[in-house]
XYZ file of C-alpha atoms in Angstrom:
559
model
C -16.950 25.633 14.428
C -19.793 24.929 12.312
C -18.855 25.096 8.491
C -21.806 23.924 5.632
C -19.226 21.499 3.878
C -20.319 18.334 5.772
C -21.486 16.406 2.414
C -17.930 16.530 1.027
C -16.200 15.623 4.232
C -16.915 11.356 3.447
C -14.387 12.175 0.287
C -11.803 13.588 1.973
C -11.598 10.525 4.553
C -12.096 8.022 1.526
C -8.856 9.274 0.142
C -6.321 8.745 2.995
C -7.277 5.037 2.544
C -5.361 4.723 -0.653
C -2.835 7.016 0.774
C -2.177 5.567 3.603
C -0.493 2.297 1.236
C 2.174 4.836 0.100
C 4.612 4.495 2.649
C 5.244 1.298 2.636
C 5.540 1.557 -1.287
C 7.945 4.527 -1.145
C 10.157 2.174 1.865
C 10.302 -0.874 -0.398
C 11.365 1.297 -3.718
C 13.699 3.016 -2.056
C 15.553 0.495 -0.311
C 15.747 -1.414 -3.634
C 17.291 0.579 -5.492
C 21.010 0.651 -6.397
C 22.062 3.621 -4.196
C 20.562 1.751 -1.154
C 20.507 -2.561 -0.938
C 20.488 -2.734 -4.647
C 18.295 -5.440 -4.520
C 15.813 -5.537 -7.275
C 12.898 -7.458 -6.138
C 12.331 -5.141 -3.040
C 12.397 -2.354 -5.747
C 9.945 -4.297 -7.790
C 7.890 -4.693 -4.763
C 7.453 -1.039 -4.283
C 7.514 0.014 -8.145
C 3.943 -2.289 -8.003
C 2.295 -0.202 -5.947
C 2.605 3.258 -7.620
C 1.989 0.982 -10.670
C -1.592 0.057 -9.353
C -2.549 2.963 -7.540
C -5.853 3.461 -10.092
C -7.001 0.070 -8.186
C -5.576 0.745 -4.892
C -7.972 3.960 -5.058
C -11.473 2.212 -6.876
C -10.788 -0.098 -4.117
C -9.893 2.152 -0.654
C -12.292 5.179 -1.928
C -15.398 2.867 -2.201
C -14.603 1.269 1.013
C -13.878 4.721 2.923
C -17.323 5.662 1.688
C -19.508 2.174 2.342
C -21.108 2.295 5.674
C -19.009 0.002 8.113
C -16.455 0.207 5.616
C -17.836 -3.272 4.053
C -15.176 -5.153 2.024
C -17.938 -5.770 -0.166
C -17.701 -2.125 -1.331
C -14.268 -2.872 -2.317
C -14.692 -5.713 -4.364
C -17.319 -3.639 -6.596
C -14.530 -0.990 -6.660
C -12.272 -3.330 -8.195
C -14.761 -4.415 -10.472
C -15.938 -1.192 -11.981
C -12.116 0.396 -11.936
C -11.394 -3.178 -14.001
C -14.282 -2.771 -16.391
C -13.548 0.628 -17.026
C -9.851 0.858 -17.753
C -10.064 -2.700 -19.976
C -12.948 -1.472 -21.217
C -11.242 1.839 -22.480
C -8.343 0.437 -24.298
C -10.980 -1.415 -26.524
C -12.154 1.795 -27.398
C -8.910 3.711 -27.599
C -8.046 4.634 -31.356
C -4.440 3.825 -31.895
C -2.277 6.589 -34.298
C -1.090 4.970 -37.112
C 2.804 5.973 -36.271
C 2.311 3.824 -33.378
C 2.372 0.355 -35.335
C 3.780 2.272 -38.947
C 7.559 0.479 -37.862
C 6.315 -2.880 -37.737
C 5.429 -5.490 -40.718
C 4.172 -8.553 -38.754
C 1.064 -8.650 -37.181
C 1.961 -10.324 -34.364
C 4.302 -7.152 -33.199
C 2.275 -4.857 -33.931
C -0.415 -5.966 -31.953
C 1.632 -6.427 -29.276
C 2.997 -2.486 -29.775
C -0.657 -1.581 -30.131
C -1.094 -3.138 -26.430
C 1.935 -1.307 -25.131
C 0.741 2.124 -26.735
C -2.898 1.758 -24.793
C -1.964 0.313 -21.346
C 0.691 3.362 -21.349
C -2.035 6.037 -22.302
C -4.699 5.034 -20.394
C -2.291 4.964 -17.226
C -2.226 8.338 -17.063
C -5.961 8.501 -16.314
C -5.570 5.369 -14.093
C -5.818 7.575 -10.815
C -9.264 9.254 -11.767
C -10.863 6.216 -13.012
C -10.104 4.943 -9.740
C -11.377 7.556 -7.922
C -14.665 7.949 -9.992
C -14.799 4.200 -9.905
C -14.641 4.332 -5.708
C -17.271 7.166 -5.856
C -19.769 5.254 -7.744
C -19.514 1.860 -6.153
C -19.246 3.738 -2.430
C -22.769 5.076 -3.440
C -24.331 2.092 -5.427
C -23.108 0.063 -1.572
C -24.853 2.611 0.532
C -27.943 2.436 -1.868
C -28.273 -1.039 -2.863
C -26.332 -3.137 0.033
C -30.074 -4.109 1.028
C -32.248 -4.945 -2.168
C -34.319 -7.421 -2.186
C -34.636 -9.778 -5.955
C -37.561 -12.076 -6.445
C -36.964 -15.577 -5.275
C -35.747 -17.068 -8.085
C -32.773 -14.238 -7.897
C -32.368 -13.762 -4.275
C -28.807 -15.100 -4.821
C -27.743 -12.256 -6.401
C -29.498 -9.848 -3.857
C -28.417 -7.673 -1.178
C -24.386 -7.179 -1.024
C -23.794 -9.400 -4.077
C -25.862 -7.288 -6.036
C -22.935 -4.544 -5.863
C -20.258 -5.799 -7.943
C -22.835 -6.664 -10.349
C -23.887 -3.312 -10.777
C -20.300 -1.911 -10.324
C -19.873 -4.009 -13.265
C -22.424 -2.316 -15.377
C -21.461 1.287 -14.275
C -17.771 0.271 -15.493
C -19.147 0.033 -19.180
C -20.226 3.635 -18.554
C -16.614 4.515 -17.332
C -15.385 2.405 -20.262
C -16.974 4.629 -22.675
C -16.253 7.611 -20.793
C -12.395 6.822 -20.849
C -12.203 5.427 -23.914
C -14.003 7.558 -26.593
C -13.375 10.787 -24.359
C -9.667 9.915 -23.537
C -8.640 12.852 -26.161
C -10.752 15.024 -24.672
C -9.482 14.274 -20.870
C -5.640 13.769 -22.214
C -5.920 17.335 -23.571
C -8.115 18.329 -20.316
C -5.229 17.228 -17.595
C -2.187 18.361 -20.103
C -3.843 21.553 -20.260
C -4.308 22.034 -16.056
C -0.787 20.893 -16.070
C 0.892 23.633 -18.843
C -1.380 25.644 -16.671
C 0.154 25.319 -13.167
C 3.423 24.706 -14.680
C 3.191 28.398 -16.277
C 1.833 29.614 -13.149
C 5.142 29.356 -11.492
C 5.479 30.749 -7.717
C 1.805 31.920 -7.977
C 0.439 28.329 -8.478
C 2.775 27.027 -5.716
C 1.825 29.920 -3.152
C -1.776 29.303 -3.796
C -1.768 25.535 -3.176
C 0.262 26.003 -0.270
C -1.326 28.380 1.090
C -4.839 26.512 0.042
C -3.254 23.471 1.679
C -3.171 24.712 5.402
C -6.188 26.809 5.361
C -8.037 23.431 4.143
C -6.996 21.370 6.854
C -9.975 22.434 9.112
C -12.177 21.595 6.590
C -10.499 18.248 6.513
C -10.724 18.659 2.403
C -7.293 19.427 1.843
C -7.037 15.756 0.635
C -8.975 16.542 -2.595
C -6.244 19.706 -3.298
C -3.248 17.313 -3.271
C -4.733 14.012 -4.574
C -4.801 16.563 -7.484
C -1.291 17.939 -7.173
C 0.779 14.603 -6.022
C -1.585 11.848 -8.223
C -2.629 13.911 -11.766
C -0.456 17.213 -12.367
C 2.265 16.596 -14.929
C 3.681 13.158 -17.052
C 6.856 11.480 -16.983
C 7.421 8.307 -18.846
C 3.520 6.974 -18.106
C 3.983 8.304 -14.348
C 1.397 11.279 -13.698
C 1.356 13.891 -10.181
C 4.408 15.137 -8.436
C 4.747 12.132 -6.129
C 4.410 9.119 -8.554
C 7.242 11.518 -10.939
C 9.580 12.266 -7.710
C 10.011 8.760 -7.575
C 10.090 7.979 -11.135
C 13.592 9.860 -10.951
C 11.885 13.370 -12.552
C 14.275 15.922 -12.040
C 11.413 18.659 -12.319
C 8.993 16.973 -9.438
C 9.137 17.546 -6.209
C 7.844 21.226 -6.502
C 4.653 20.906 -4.430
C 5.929 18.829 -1.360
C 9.355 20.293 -0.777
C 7.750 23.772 0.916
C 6.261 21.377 3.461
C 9.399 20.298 5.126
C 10.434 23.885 6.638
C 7.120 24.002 7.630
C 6.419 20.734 8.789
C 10.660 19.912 10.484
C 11.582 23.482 11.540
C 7.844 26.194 11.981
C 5.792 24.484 13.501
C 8.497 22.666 16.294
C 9.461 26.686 16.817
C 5.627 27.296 17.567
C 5.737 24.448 20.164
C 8.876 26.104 21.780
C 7.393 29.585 22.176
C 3.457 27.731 23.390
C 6.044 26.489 25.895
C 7.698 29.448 26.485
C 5.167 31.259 26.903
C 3.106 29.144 29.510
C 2.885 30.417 32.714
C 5.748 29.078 35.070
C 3.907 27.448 37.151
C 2.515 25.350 33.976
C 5.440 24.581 31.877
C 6.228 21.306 33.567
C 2.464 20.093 33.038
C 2.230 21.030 29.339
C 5.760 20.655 28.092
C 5.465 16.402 27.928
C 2.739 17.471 25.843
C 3.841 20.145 23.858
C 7.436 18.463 23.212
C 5.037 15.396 21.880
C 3.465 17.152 19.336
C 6.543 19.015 17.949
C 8.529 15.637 17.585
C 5.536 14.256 15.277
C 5.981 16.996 13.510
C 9.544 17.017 12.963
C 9.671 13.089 12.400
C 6.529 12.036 10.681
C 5.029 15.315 9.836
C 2.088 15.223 11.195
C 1.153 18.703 12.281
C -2.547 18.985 12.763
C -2.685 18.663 16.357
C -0.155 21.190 16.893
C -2.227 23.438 14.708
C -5.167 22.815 16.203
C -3.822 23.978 19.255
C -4.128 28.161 18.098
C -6.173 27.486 14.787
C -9.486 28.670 16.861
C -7.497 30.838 19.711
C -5.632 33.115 16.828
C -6.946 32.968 13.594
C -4.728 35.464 12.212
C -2.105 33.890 13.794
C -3.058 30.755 11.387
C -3.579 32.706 8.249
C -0.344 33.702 8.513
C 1.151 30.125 8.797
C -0.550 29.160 5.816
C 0.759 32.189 3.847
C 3.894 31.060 4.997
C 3.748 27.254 3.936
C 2.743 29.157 0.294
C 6.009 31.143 0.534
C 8.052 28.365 1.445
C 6.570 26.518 -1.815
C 7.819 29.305 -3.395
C 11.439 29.904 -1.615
C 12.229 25.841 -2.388
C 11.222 26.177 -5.902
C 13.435 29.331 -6.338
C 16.398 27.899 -4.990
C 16.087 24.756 -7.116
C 15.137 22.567 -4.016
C 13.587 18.665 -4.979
C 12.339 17.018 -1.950
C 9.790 14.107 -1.621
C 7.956 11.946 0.557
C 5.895 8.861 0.188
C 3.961 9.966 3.829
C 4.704 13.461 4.686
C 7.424 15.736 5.296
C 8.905 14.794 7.868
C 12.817 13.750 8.523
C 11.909 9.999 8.265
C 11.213 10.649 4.650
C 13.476 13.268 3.882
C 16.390 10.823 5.287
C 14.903 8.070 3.167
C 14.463 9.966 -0.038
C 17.707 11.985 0.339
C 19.285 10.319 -2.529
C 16.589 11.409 -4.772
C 16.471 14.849 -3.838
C 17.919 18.013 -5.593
C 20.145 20.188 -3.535
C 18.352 18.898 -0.162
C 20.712 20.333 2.040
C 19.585 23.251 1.247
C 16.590 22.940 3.662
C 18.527 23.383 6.603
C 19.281 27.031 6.036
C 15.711 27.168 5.148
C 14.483 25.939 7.868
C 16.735 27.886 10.563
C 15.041 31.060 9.271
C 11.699 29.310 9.769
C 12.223 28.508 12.947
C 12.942 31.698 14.243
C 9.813 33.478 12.193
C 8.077 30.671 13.951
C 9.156 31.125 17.089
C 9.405 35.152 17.251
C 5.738 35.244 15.415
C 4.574 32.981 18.137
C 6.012 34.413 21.416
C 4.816 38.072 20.546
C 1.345 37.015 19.166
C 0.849 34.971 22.439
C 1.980 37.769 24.437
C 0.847 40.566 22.942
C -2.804 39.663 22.714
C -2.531 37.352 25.781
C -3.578 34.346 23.717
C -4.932 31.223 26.197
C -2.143 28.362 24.474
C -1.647 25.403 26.553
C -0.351 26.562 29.982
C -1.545 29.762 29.857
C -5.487 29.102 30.513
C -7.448 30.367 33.308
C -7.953 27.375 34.899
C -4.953 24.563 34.919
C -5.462 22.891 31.676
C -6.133 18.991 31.959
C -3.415 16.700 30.081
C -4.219 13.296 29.358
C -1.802 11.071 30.527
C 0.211 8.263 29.810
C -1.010 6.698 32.362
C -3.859 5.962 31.203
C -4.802 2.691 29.104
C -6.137 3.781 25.656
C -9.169 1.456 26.268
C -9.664 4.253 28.929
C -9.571 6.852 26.529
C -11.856 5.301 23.960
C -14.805 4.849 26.553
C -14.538 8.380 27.723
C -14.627 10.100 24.710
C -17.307 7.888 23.938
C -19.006 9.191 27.042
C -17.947 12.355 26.289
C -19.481 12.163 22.557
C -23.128 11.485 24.555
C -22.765 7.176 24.605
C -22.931 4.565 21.929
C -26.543 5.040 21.235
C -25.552 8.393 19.817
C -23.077 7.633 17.630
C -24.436 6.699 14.403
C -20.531 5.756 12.733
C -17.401 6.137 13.463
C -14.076 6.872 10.837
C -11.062 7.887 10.873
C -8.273 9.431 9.116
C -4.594 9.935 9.652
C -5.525 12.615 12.611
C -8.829 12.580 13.177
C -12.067 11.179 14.514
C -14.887 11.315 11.614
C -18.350 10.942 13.433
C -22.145 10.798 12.682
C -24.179 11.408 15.574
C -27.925 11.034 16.448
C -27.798 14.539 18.102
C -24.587 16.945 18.012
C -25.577 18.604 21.099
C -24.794 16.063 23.257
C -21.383 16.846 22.887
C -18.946 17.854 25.741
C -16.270 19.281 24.266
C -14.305 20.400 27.315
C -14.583 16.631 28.379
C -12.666 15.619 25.075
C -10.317 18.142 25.025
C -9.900 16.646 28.429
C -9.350 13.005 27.079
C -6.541 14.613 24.932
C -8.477 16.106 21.908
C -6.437 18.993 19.908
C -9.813 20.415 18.791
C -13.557 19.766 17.659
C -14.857 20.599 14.307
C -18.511 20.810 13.488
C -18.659 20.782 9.275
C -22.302 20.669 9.589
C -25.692 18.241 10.356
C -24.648 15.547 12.085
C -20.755 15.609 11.368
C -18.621 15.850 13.537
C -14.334 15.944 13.555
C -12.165 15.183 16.741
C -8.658 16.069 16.255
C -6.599 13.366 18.428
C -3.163 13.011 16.634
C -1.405 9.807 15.204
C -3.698 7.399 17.347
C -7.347 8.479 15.726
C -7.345 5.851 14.104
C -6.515 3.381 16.610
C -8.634 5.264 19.395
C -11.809 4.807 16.213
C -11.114 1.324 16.326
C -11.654 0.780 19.833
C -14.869 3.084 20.057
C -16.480 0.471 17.531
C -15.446 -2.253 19.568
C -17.300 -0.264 23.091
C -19.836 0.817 20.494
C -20.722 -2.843 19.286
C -20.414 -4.345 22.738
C -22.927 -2.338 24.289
C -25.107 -3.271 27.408
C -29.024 -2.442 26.802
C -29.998 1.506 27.814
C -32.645 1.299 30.614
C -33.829 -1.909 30.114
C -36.178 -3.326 33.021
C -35.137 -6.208 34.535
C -38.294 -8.709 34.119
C -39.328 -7.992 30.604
C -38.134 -10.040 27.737
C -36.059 -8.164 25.150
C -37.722 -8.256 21.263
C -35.783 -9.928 18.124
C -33.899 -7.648 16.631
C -35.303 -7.762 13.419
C -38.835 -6.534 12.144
C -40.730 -8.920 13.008
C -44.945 -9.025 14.852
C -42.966 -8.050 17.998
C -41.658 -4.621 16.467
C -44.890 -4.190 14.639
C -47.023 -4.477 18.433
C -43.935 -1.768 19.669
C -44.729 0.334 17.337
C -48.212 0.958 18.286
C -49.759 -2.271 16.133
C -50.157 -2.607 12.171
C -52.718 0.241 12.030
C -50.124 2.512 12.830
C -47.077 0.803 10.972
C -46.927 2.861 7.106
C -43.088 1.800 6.841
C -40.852 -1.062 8.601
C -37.585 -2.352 7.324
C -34.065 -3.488 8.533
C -30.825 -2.424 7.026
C -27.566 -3.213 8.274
C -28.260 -3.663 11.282
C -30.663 -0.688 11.590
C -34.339 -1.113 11.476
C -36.027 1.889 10.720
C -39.959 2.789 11.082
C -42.732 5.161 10.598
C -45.794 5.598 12.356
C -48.917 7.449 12.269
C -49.256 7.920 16.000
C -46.099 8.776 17.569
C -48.216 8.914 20.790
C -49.123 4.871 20.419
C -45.304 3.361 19.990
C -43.992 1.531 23.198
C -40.727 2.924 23.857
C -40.091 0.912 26.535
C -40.282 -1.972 24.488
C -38.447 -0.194 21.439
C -35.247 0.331 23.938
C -35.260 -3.137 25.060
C -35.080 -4.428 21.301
C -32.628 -1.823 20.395
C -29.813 -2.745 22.987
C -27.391 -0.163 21.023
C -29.635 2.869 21.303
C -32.452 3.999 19.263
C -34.354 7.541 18.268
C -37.264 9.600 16.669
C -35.628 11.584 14.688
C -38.649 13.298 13.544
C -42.280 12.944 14.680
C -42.827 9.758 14.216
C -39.752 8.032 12.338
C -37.894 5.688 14.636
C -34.339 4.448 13.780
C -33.136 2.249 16.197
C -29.380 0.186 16.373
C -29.712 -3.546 16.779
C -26.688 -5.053 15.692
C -25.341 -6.277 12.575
């Protein structure tokens, strides 16, 4: 599926980084707290992590979006996200009612302090954000600048921070003469959603599934769990559900009929439905996929099992999810999660919920719309699920070692030399490649893929479950290792850096207008594609190389 949304996808996998922390934070405040091991430290532990979360996002955003993921990204994250926020409260202008209770200086300075580390906390997720966008960029477009001598010091990665640092001051302004203007901006999308009732929650809801093969659903409830609504300093419905606000929870507890009762009821009738002869091969599989669901929730691979078979059949689950938003909210239902919704959460935040039993009922009748909707769509239209193919579908095994897996699908994905990077996010493989079309799909699907997504260019998303990441991890490792691609025995491989050799490959300086080297990428143009020396080019560039137009050569040499 080929969608025209690739330039946006680098956001959406920059956010889970941040997210990804939350677990662990909602574990440690939870078991803390009085109605669990009362012990206050552990609570403190947690309570510093939603605290922080503005850094924890300048810092994982710019790092999602640096190539390589360089730490160095991170640090200038920090930077700017610090520069900004401090920054700010200079600026802030205090209300006179604020410090009108105190006579001595000394306390009302320090209630003037208080008033603006409170305030600006309630932007503290955006800056973050903005602050991981910026120095994600200013990495990718300055990592490899070159200072006169007598600066060098300061050039290449260190350069960064430093101009993090300066693009702070900007934020600073930003957030600190406009924070009346973005105070009233966020307050009013807040009254806004908050007035919109069952509407608002059926839209995002609804929004929320149908987003998920974009991979950009992300972005839809970074907005709903990290900005919408304020409780004591603590802004979006997650940071509030755990801040003990009895009003939060409204845009996560639809999720967990969905997410514990649907989507295991789709798995059921995919396995019901199978031909006989099939059920034993695909019901490991299928039984797999509903237990992540029902424990972690983690549904995409289930639903990319009928997303592209039945699209109607997946409209119709997200309208669904947007009704059960609503059903939840109606019945007074307050559920949250720090990961997903999923009984692992809902067992650990049951002691912060509203009426939570009350998803049980719920979720019976959602398991058998689920499972009815399933069986006669399947039937009916004689939809090819797993076990019902023409040909025996092809399980991947347990059998086989993931190291296994990795080095197919990098076969499968057309070799190292065509993969330009490689991501990940909680489900999925995020890929550049040299050339999209050397993709077999059926081979991945093969390896254990749930489904391929083509956003558009050179972008590419393999659905593989819980173990993406993982499985992305062990591709770099193949990728990095590489042996040479058709090198001849006898000849002597080139440096790997842009040096007389690569200018004599390339057809000699007459035909050399650009040459540089760039994490570990030297790229080239020529006036004479016809005089370059590939031979010699594919010796130097043991991890692959290619024109990608007529005459401009980027070849992979190793970092």
């Amino acid at each position: 599926m080929r969608l025209g949304l690739d330039r946006l996808q680098p956001l959406g996998r920059a956010l889970m980084l941040p997210i990804a922390v939350l677990p662990v934070a909602g574990l440690l405040l939870r078991l803390g707290q009085s109605d669990m091991l009362d012990i206050a430290f552990i609570a403190a532990a947690g309570q510093a992590i939603f605290a922080n979360l503005g850094l924890l996002f300048a810092i994982g955003v710019a790092v999602g979006l640096a190539r390589e993921n360089n730490g160095a990204a991170g640090l200038a994250g920090a930077v700017a996200f610090l520069v900004t926020v401090e920054g700010g409260k200079v600026l802030l202008t205090v209300p006179p009612e604020v410090t009108a209770a105190f006579a001595e200086q000394a306390t009302r300075d320090l209630a003037t302090a208080a008033w603006k580390t409170k305030e600006l906390a309630k932007l503290s997720v955006p800056a973050g954000i903005l602050s991981g966008l910026v120095s994600g960029w200013l990495y990718n477009r300055y990592s490899g600048i070159k200072l006169p001598d007598y600066l060098a010091f300061f050039g290449g990665r260190r350069f960064v921070p430093i101009a993090a640092g300066f693009a702070g001051l900007i934020g600073a302004a930003v957030f600190g003469l406009g924070f009346p203007i973005l105070e009233g901006a966020i307050d009013a999308l807040s009254r806004w959603v908050v007035s919109a009732g069952p509407i608002g929650l059926f839209v995002y809801g609804t929004l929320n599934r149908l987003l998920i093969v974009t991979g950009l659903h992300h972005i839809l409830n970074n907005i709903a769990w990290f900005i919408i609504g304020d409780y004591h300093g603590a802004t979006g419905d997650l940071n509030r559900f755990f801040a003990r606000d009895p009003s939060a929870g409204a845009f996560m507890s639809g999720h967990f009929p969905v997410m514990m009762f649907g989507l295991p009821a789709a798995c059921l009738a995919m396995y019901r439905s199978a031909l006989p002869d099939r059920r034993k091969a695909v019901g490991g599989m299928l039984l797999s996929l509903a237990l992540t669901s029902l424990l972690t929730g983690v549904t995409e691979p289930i639903e990319f099992t009928f997303m592209f078979l039945a699209p109607l059949l997946y409209v119709l689950h997200a309208v669904l999810t947007g009704i059960a938003m609503v059903v939840m909210d109606a019945l007074g239902v307050r559920l949250g999660f720090g990961f997903s919704a999923g009984l692992f959460d809902y067992v650990l935040n049951y002691g912060l919920a509203t009426r939570p039993l009350m998803l049980f009922p719920v979720g019976a009748a959602y398991f058998a719309i689920y499972y009815f909707a399933f069986r006669y769509c399947i039937r009916r239209f004689n939809l090819k699920t797993p076990g019902r193919e023409t040909e025996p579908a092809t399980v991947a095994t347990a059998s086989s070692s993931s190291d296994d897996q990795a080095a197919g699908i990098v076969r499968a994905l057309g070799g190292s030399s065509n993969l330009v990077s490689i991501d990940a996010c909680t489900t999925r493989l995020r890929l550049k490649l040299v050339d999209p079309a050397q993709v077999d799909e059926a081979a991945l699907k093969a390896l254990g893929a749930r489904g391929v997504v083509r956003p558009g260019g050179n972008a590419l998303q393999v659905v593989l479950g819980p173990i993406a990441d993982r499985v992305a991890g062990e591709m770099r490792a193949l990728s990095h290792g590489a042996p040479p691609v058709a090198a001849p025995a006898m000849a002597e491989p080139l440096p790997a850096e842009p040096n007389a050799a690569w200018v004599a490959a390339l057809g000699g300086a007459a035909n050399v207008l650009e040459l540089s080297i760039s994490a570990g990428r030297v790229r080239a143009r020529v006036a004479n594609p016809a005089a370059i020396q590939r031979g010699a080019i594919t010796q130097a560039a043991p991890r692959g190389w290619n024109e990608v137009s007529p005459g401009v050569i980027h070849a992979l040499v190793g970092f």
